[in-house]
Amino acid sequence: MGLTKQYLRYAASAVFGVIGSQKANIAYVTLRGGEKGRYVAVAACEQVFIWDVRKGEKVLILQGQKHEVTFLCPSPDGIHIAVGYEDGAVRIFSLLNGESNVSFNGHKSAVSVIRYDKLGARLVTGSKDTDVIVWDIINECGLYRLRGHKDVISEALFLKDKNLLVTSSKDSFVKWWDLDTQHCFKTMVGHRSEVWGMALLNQENRLLTGSADSELRAWDINYLEEVRKNTGEPKVKKGKSLLDDDDDEDDEEGADESLEERILSCKKAGSILREARDRVVSLTADAKARVIACHGNDSVLELFTVLSEEEVQKKMTKKLKKAKKKLALQSTVIYLEEERKTSILSLFPNLVHTSPPSPLRWAECLSCAGGELKVALLLQNNTIETYSLKTSDKTPAANKTARLTLGGHRTDVRTLAFSSDNLAVLSASGDTVKIWNRSTLQVIRTMACEYALCSLFVPGDRQIILGTKSGKLQIFELASGSLLETVDAHDGAVWSLCLAPDQRGIVTGSADKTVRFWDFELIKDEGTGQKRLTVKHTRTLQLEEDVLCVKFSPDHRLLAVSLLDCTVKIFYTDTLKFFLSLYGHKLPVLCLDISHDSTIIATGSADRNVKIWGLDFGDCHRSMFAHDDSVMFLQFVPKTHLFYTAGKDKKIKQWDADKFEHIQTLEGHHREVWCLTISPNGDHIVSSSHDKSLRLWERTREPIILEEEREMEREAEFEESLAKGDAPVVPGETEGEAAPAGKKTVETVKAAERIMEALELYKEETRKMEEHRYACANAGKEVECSVHINSLWLSLLLCAVITSELEVSLLVLPFPYIPELLRLFSSYIKEGLEVELVCRCLFFLLKIHFGQISSNQMLLSVIDELRTNTLSKVREIRDVMGFNSAALQFLQREIESKEDVMFFAEATGQLKDKKKRRRKRERAILTIA
């Protein structure tokens, strides 16, 4: 059966109009050894944009999939960046080519924090699912999952010189984790509300926390490992709380205190009051922890400089000298000792205020050479600002160095329009209107306007007209980017604007219950003496309810008007006499459109339905449930009976008005879709959303077959339900603080199925070989070869599984497949095939199936053979690596002796020592002088 009607697929082409999404943080990055502090990384819906703040240009785009980015963290070496997503996935991108080769799946909900360790070999992630997971980046696998918090993880920090981790959460607790034993050895309960941020200061001897109040709390950390080394057993102080606060906290139990004292003790040292009175939104420090940046929901960033012990001592000495003159010496010393505990931070005299004032979303600090501090701010109005200040100055002033605003609107785009030549796109928001080049996605014009609700290009594409919330019509000239005229058109908001089919005028519908007709006119400008465009009011149609949408029929015979009483009324254009009333929607009709042949009208309502009506008699052809929320926009594709709808459910859908069928769904927006526009040739669609993004969709040559489309939707739903099913249970695992890091996903289930299929095929070929072994020697060789090929195929399948998902894929395998897999592993190790990968799979299977394997007598010989072969092969590989390492070191020494050149870290270290010696000599010369 041939295709009776062919539909062509629309595909996502580009995302533009968004400078930085509000869900993720901002981070300084370096590109190809470029200037420090020149590039910043921000999230842009599901993508990551790298901006050159000096030029104000996008230099790199890290492509995501369909989930929104929630956190960014550059690696210590500056070559990679870790990106967390809404679905709990973490991907690591290379900043050299923008590609991602490593991905981790372990969280069930959005990633809330990502941090690298000092060497960049491990990654810790926290999520809204309250779990903390530590990942091994080199082996591309999860190490363990840490459970204990009861709310969203707000921060996680590795300690540089110790294998410890500290995490904070919205459950008001700060937890210390020993990563050697993978358990929480200390919980700090000194906060009365959510802990929103943390920072380690003074060589990790002090912890600073920010909560929901205006107080920054400082905690002194004393590491007690030296006591354990010297005495073998630590001194346990009983009867005293480790959190020595002025507040009334509960004492910790003696056993927990004994365990805590083995590693460290943490006591409250004091607190500092911020200028803001709301909660801490972000608390960040520079790489050397010399400057702390903190802000709330307002437009002020507070900067603190961290004082060293010497600076604190100097400060206290000066205060002591002044106080000696006023108070007795003894009381002064006591007072200053108490004050010294709180004098850990010094507030800069000048705070950073954004201009114009806009609430801050994230902040990032970067210390540069010469005592310069660079600050990057991500604002809530889709703007990036950068500042620079000198920390060495007594009164440092923040100088704004860049402000990225050109590439997007400050508020949501509420109206869109295409030019008649399909090349320009108009977008208007609450304060500006922008003209975009569709092919390059660059801004051509930006003009200030009032709050725009509707818009159109005047025929000729030289002027545009906006309908505003205040009831005015604004006419702009595109060539000069100037406002030609503002017309007081209505007493209420102008909700709709439509060009007449004869292109000689427009019609407007407003909340003042009127529909007004306007004609285009050219008048002589009094200032310049040249002719300019204006509109002249000709007729008014008075109605009983607010007008929400108006539309001419293409034959200019009828005018459709949707009213607040949930009806659509049809009038004759020439006489304005009433013709039809379309009623049936339960909520107001927010959008409507008429087909090119003036036979069909489609209406979209806040009741989530779309109704298709005939314009001959006003009969309802079909009512369809279109979206899960209000239908915000509807438009026919030119010269067809296909139309698109946009809804608050974040989706754009295509429909056939003749067959009443849903054709395809365009998914990509992460918030409510406000409006869309279709190009006159029907090849392009531009949509706008509450996520500040504009998306371009292009019509491809790929046909859509509806049966296949529905089948793909059912498969996607099944796979989603499969991934959301119960997680596989690890035998012997108990509900404790530590758990495996992996997560069951569609990919892991598919990988397990492929492994089972390969094992079944291997078994079948082995059975055939046994049957024909005694029949024919040649046939036996052929069968043996096929079995060998199938076993090699299985090894290739194991290699194809993503490293981070390998363990979960093996965990899904039923136990009856394990014995055969162990026998294959033995043959692989004998032949030296992928020894490292096979050993990893082998150890994991032995760990989770230890009880069943050890009780199976048939597997004892296999396990014994595996033990012998594994040890010998691993020793061989270790010897080869040691030999190669020694050979490389020998070559290094040979080259150094011949060319007198130092390699790698040794040269860097000797250069640093030489600089230190030079500085000492210079200081000595100055002292003598």
mmCIF file of C-alpha atoms in Angstrom, residues 15-226:
data_model
loop_
_atom_site.group_PDB
_atom_site.id
_atom_site.type_symbol
_atom_site.label_atom_id
_atom_site.label_comp_id
_atom_site.label_asym_id
_atom_site.label_seq_id
_atom_site.Cartn_x
_atom_site.Cartn_y
_atom_site.Cartn_z
ATOM 1 C CA VAL A 15 19.362 27.398 19.882
ATOM 2 C CA PHE A 16 19.898 31.148 20.189
ATOM 3 C CA GLY A 17 18.758 34.103 22.243
ATOM 4 C CA VAL A 18 19.990 32.629 25.525
ATOM 5 C CA ILE A 19 23.209 33.960 27.065
ATOM 6 C CA GLY A 20 23.217 31.929 30.266
ATOM 7 C CA SER A 21 20.584 29.653 31.806
ATOM 8 C CA GLN A 22 19.683 30.221 35.428
ATOM 9 C CA LYS A 23 19.773 26.582 36.539
ATOM 10 C CA ALA A 24 23.538 26.142 36.295
ATOM 11 C CA ASN A 25 26.537 28.079 37.570
ATOM 12 C CA ILE A 26 29.156 30.120 35.721
ATOM 13 C CA ALA A 27 32.803 29.058 35.570
ATOM 14 C CA TYR A 28 36.080 30.472 34.265
ATOM 15 C CA VAL A 29 37.830 28.197 31.740
ATOM 16 C CA THR A 30 40.987 28.324 29.638
ATOM 17 C CA LEU A 31 41.041 27.498 25.937
ATOM 18 C CA ARG A 32 44.208 26.309 24.200
ATOM 19 C CA GLY A 33 46.509 28.106 26.599
ATOM 20 C CA GLY A 34 44.669 31.411 26.181
ATOM 21 C CA GLU A 35 44.635 34.354 28.523
ATOM 22 C CA LYS A 36 43.536 33.605 32.066
ATOM 23 C CA GLY A 37 40.092 34.973 32.867
ATOM 24 C CA ARG A 38 39.109 35.635 29.257
ATOM 25 C CA TYR A 39 36.653 32.770 28.756
ATOM 26 C CA VAL A 40 33.637 31.791 30.830
ATOM 27 C CA ALA A 41 31.439 28.712 30.536
ATOM 28 C CA VAL A 42 27.696 28.942 31.124
ATOM 29 C CA ALA A 43 24.775 26.611 30.562
ATOM 30 C CA ALA A 44 22.400 27.332 27.688
ATOM 31 C CA CYS A 45 19.480 24.936 28.192
ATOM 32 C CA GLU A 46 20.915 21.509 27.235
ATOM 33 C CA GLN A 47 24.098 22.999 25.769
ATOM 34 C CA VAL A 48 27.151 24.714 27.252
ATOM 35 C CA PHE A 49 28.383 27.976 25.722
ATOM 36 C CA ILE A 50 31.975 29.161 26.055
ATOM 37 C CA TRP A 51 31.994 32.958 25.800
ATOM 38 C CA ASP A 52 34.939 35.207 25.015
ATOM 39 C CA VAL A 53 34.063 38.069 27.374
ATOM 40 C CA ARG A 54 36.501 40.429 25.680
ATOM 41 C CA LYS A 55 34.926 40.088 22.227
ATOM 42 C CA GLY A 56 31.445 39.142 23.442
ATOM 43 C CA GLU A 57 31.373 36.117 21.126
ATOM 44 C CA LYS A 58 30.638 32.410 21.468
ATOM 45 C CA VAL A 59 33.838 30.514 20.727
ATOM 46 C CA LEU A 60 32.747 26.957 21.546
ATOM 47 C CA ILE A 61 29.466 25.077 21.990
ATOM 48 C CA LEU A 62 29.354 21.803 23.926
ATOM 49 C CA GLN A 63 26.396 19.920 22.512
ATOM 50 C CA GLY A 64 24.086 18.201 24.978
ATOM 51 C CA GLN A 65 21.201 15.816 24.496
ATOM 52 C CA LYS A 66 17.673 16.621 25.663
ATOM 53 C CA HIS A 67 18.120 17.332 29.373
ATOM 54 C CA GLU A 68 18.962 20.709 30.862
ATOM 55 C CA VAL A 69 22.415 21.482 32.272
ATOM 56 C CA THR A 70 22.440 21.992 36.053
ATOM 57 C CA PHE A 71 26.133 22.304 37.046
ATOM 58 C CA LEU A 72 29.574 22.986 35.540
ATOM 59 C CA CYS A 73 33.018 22.271 36.966
ATOM 60 C CA PRO A 74 36.336 22.733 35.065
ATOM 61 C CA SER A 75 39.120 20.248 35.748
ATOM 62 C CA PRO A 76 42.263 21.362 37.611
ATOM 63 C CA ASP A 77 44.371 21.049 34.446
ATOM 64 C CA GLY A 78 41.926 23.240 32.516
ATOM 65 C CA ILE A 79 41.601 20.756 29.651
ATOM 66 C CA HIS A 80 38.221 19.243 30.539
ATOM 67 C CA ILE A 81 34.940 20.386 32.017
ATOM 68 C CA ALA A 82 32.426 18.187 33.838
ATOM 69 C CA VAL A 83 28.775 18.906 33.091
ATOM 70 C CA GLY A 84 25.846 17.696 35.196
ATOM 71 C CA TYR A 85 22.346 17.319 33.772
ATOM 72 C CA GLU A 86 18.733 17.329 34.914
ATOM 73 C CA ASP A 87 18.377 13.541 34.598
ATOM 74 C CA GLY A 88 21.360 12.873 36.889
ATOM 75 C CA ALA A 89 23.911 12.167 34.152
ATOM 76 C CA VAL A 90 27.439 13.606 34.178
ATOM 77 C CA ARG A 91 29.470 14.072 31.013
ATOM 78 C CA ILE A 92 33.082 15.189 30.718
ATOM 79 C CA PHE A 93 33.903 17.338 27.687
ATOM 80 C CA SER A 94 37.263 18.208 26.222
ATOM 81 C CA LEU A 95 37.795 21.953 25.862
ATOM 82 C CA LEU A 96 40.177 21.296 22.978
ATOM 83 C CA ASN A 97 37.630 19.880 20.527
ATOM 84 C CA GLY A 98 34.302 20.093 22.394
ATOM 85 C CA GLU A 99 33.712 16.337 22.332
ATOM 86 C CA SER A 100 32.568 14.110 25.201
ATOM 87 C CA ASN A 101 34.133 10.687 25.634
ATOM 88 C CA VAL A 102 33.268 9.973 29.273
ATOM 89 C CA SER A 103 29.795 9.834 30.792
ATOM 90 C CA PHE A 104 28.520 8.684 34.180
ATOM 91 C CA ASN A 105 24.982 7.661 35.131
ATOM 92 C CA GLY A 106 24.314 7.212 38.824
ATOM 93 C CA HIS A 107 21.868 9.804 40.100
ATOM 94 C CA LYS A 108 18.099 9.566 39.814
ATOM 95 C CA SER A 109 17.488 13.316 39.646
ATOM 96 C CA ALA A 110 19.266 16.566 38.798
ATOM 97 C CA VAL A 111 22.967 16.965 39.642
ATOM 98 C CA SER A 112 23.352 19.821 42.143
ATOM 99 C CA VAL A 113 27.148 19.956 42.638
ATOM 100 C CA ILE A 114 30.319 18.623 40.972
ATOM 101 C CA ARG A 115 33.873 18.906 42.283
ATOM 102 C CA TYR A 116 37.269 17.516 41.208
ATOM 103 C CA ASP A 117 39.970 16.406 43.603
ATOM 104 C CA LYS A 118 43.424 17.994 43.636
ATOM 105 C CA LEU A 119 44.875 15.777 40.875
ATOM 106 C CA GLY A 120 41.733 15.680 38.737
ATOM 107 C CA ALA A 121 41.574 11.881 38.938
ATOM 108 C CA ARG A 122 38.370 11.671 40.982
ATOM 109 C CA LEU A 123 35.046 13.416 40.752
ATOM 110 C CA VAL A 124 32.401 13.848 43.430
ATOM 111 C CA THR A 125 28.817 14.621 42.495
ATOM 112 C CA GLY A 126 25.820 15.496 44.631
ATOM 113 C CA SER A 127 22.225 15.452 43.535
ATOM 114 C CA LYS A 128 18.661 16.249 44.455
ATOM 115 C CA ASP A 129 18.233 12.546 45.240
ATOM 116 C CA THR A 130 20.340 13.209 48.429
ATOM 117 C CA ASP A 131 23.141 10.836 47.338
ATOM 118 C CA VAL A 132 26.841 11.645 46.950
ATOM 119 C CA ILE A 133 28.810 9.595 44.394
ATOM 120 C CA VAL A 134 32.579 9.439 43.937
ATOM 121 C CA TRP A 135 33.746 8.581 40.402
ATOM 122 C CA ASP A 136 37.100 7.382 39.087
ATOM 123 C CA ILE A 137 37.783 9.381 35.928
ATOM 124 C CA ILE A 138 40.831 7.377 34.817
ATOM 125 C CA ASN A 139 39.034 4.020 34.928
ATOM 126 C CA GLU A 140 35.752 5.673 33.912
ATOM 127 C CA CYS A 141 33.764 3.964 36.619
ATOM 128 C CA GLY A 142 31.898 4.743 39.809
ATOM 129 C CA LEU A 143 33.690 4.005 43.066
ATOM 130 C CA TYR A 144 30.898 4.221 45.633
ATOM 131 C CA ARG A 145 27.711 5.981 46.626
ATOM 132 C CA LEU A 146 27.530 7.760 50.001
ATOM 133 C CA ARG A 147 24.142 7.968 51.703
ATOM 134 C CA GLY A 148 23.218 9.923 54.785
ATOM 135 C CA HIS A 149 21.792 13.293 53.841
ATOM 136 C CA LYS A 150 18.034 13.776 53.796
ATOM 137 C CA ASP A 151 17.762 16.646 51.319
ATOM 138 C CA VAL A 152 19.426 18.195 48.273
ATOM 139 C CA ILE A 153 23.236 18.207 48.350
ATOM 140 C CA SER A 154 24.364 21.835 48.160
ATOM 141 C CA GLU A 155 28.183 21.467 48.239
ATOM 142 C CA ALA A 156 30.879 18.774 48.296
ATOM 143 C CA LEU A 157 34.615 19.399 48.760
ATOM 144 C CA PHE A 158 37.644 17.132 48.638
ATOM 145 C CA LEU A 159 40.425 17.822 51.119
ATOM 146 C CA LYS A 160 43.632 18.183 49.141
ATOM 147 C CA ASP A 161 46.124 16.364 51.375
ATOM 148 C CA LYS A 162 43.806 13.888 53.086
ATOM 149 C CA ASN A 163 41.419 11.273 51.769
ATOM 150 C CA LEU A 164 38.433 13.043 53.291
ATOM 151 C CA LEU A 165 35.267 14.583 51.890
ATOM 152 C CA VAL A 166 32.979 17.197 53.401
ATOM 153 C CA THR A 167 29.408 17.671 52.148
ATOM 154 C CA SER A 168 26.582 20.047 52.995
ATOM 155 C CA SER A 169 22.890 19.760 52.355
ATOM 156 C CA LYS A 170 19.578 21.509 52.693
ATOM 157 C CA ASP A 171 18.851 19.193 55.632
ATOM 158 C CA SER A 172 20.969 21.668 57.727
ATOM 159 C CA PHE A 173 23.792 19.143 58.276
ATOM 160 C CA VAL A 174 27.451 19.167 57.262
ATOM 161 C CA LYS A 175 28.941 15.669 57.047
ATOM 162 C CA TRP A 176 32.556 14.528 57.049
ATOM 163 C CA TRP A 177 33.339 11.315 55.168
ATOM 164 C CA ASP A 178 36.374 9.041 55.429
ATOM 165 C CA LEU A 179 36.868 7.803 51.865
ATOM 166 C CA ASP A 180 39.166 4.974 52.962
ATOM 167 C CA THR A 181 36.375 3.305 54.903
ATOM 168 C CA GLN A 182 33.505 5.020 53.008
ATOM 169 C CA HIS A 183 31.543 6.110 56.036
ATOM 170 C CA CYS A 184 30.478 9.338 57.716
ATOM 171 C CA PHE A 185 32.531 9.870 60.865
ATOM 172 C CA LYS A 186 31.206 13.279 61.847
ATOM 173 C CA THR A 187 27.998 15.296 61.452
ATOM 174 C CA MET A 188 27.956 18.994 62.266
ATOM 175 C CA VAL A 189 24.611 20.173 63.598
ATOM 176 C CA GLY A 190 25.379 23.819 64.303
ATOM 177 C CA HIS A 191 22.998 25.238 61.694
ATOM 178 C CA ARG A 192 19.371 26.069 62.265
ATOM 179 C CA SER A 193 18.337 25.939 58.589
ATOM 180 C CA GLU A 194 19.579 24.841 55.155
ATOM 181 C CA VAL A 195 23.305 24.993 54.410
ATOM 182 C CA TRP A 196 23.614 26.576 50.957
ATOM 183 C CA GLY A 197 27.386 26.861 50.531
ATOM 184 C CA MET A 198 30.826 26.002 51.942
ATOM 185 C CA ALA A 199 34.450 26.949 51.435
ATOM 186 C CA LEU A 200 37.735 25.660 52.890
ATOM 187 C CA LEU A 201 40.170 28.369 54.015
ATOM 188 C CA ASN A 202 43.657 28.777 55.494
ATOM 189 C CA GLN A 203 45.175 25.630 54.028
ATOM 190 C CA GLU A 204 42.034 23.642 54.878
ATOM 191 C CA ASN A 205 42.283 24.470 58.582
ATOM 192 C CA ARG A 206 39.056 26.443 58.588
ATOM 193 C CA LEU A 207 35.609 25.819 57.136
ATOM 194 C CA LEU A 208 33.206 28.624 56.205
ATOM 195 C CA THR A 209 29.506 27.842 55.780
ATOM 196 C CA GLY A 210 26.603 29.927 54.527
ATOM 197 C CA SER A 211 23.043 29.243 55.609
ATOM 198 C CA ALA A 212 19.551 30.668 55.183
ATOM 199 C CA ASP A 213 20.295 33.588 57.517
ATOM 200 C CA SER A 214 22.677 36.527 57.188
ATOM 201 C CA GLU A 215 25.426 34.833 59.214
ATOM 202 C CA LEU A 216 28.554 33.176 57.783
ATOM 203 C CA ARG A 217 29.807 30.608 60.293
ATOM 204 C CA ALA A 218 33.507 29.741 60.626
ATOM 205 C CA TRP A 219 34.738 26.430 62.022
ATOM 206 C CA ASP A 220 38.281 25.555 63.130
ATOM 207 C CA ILE A 221 39.507 22.151 61.929
ATOM 208 C CA ASN A 222 42.182 20.280 63.900
ATOM 209 C CA TYR A 223 43.560 17.136 62.268
ATOM 210 C CA LEU A 224 44.532 14.487 64.827
ATOM 211 C CA GLU A 225 46.299 11.945 62.626
ATOM 212 C CA GLU A 226 49.629 12.909 64.153
#
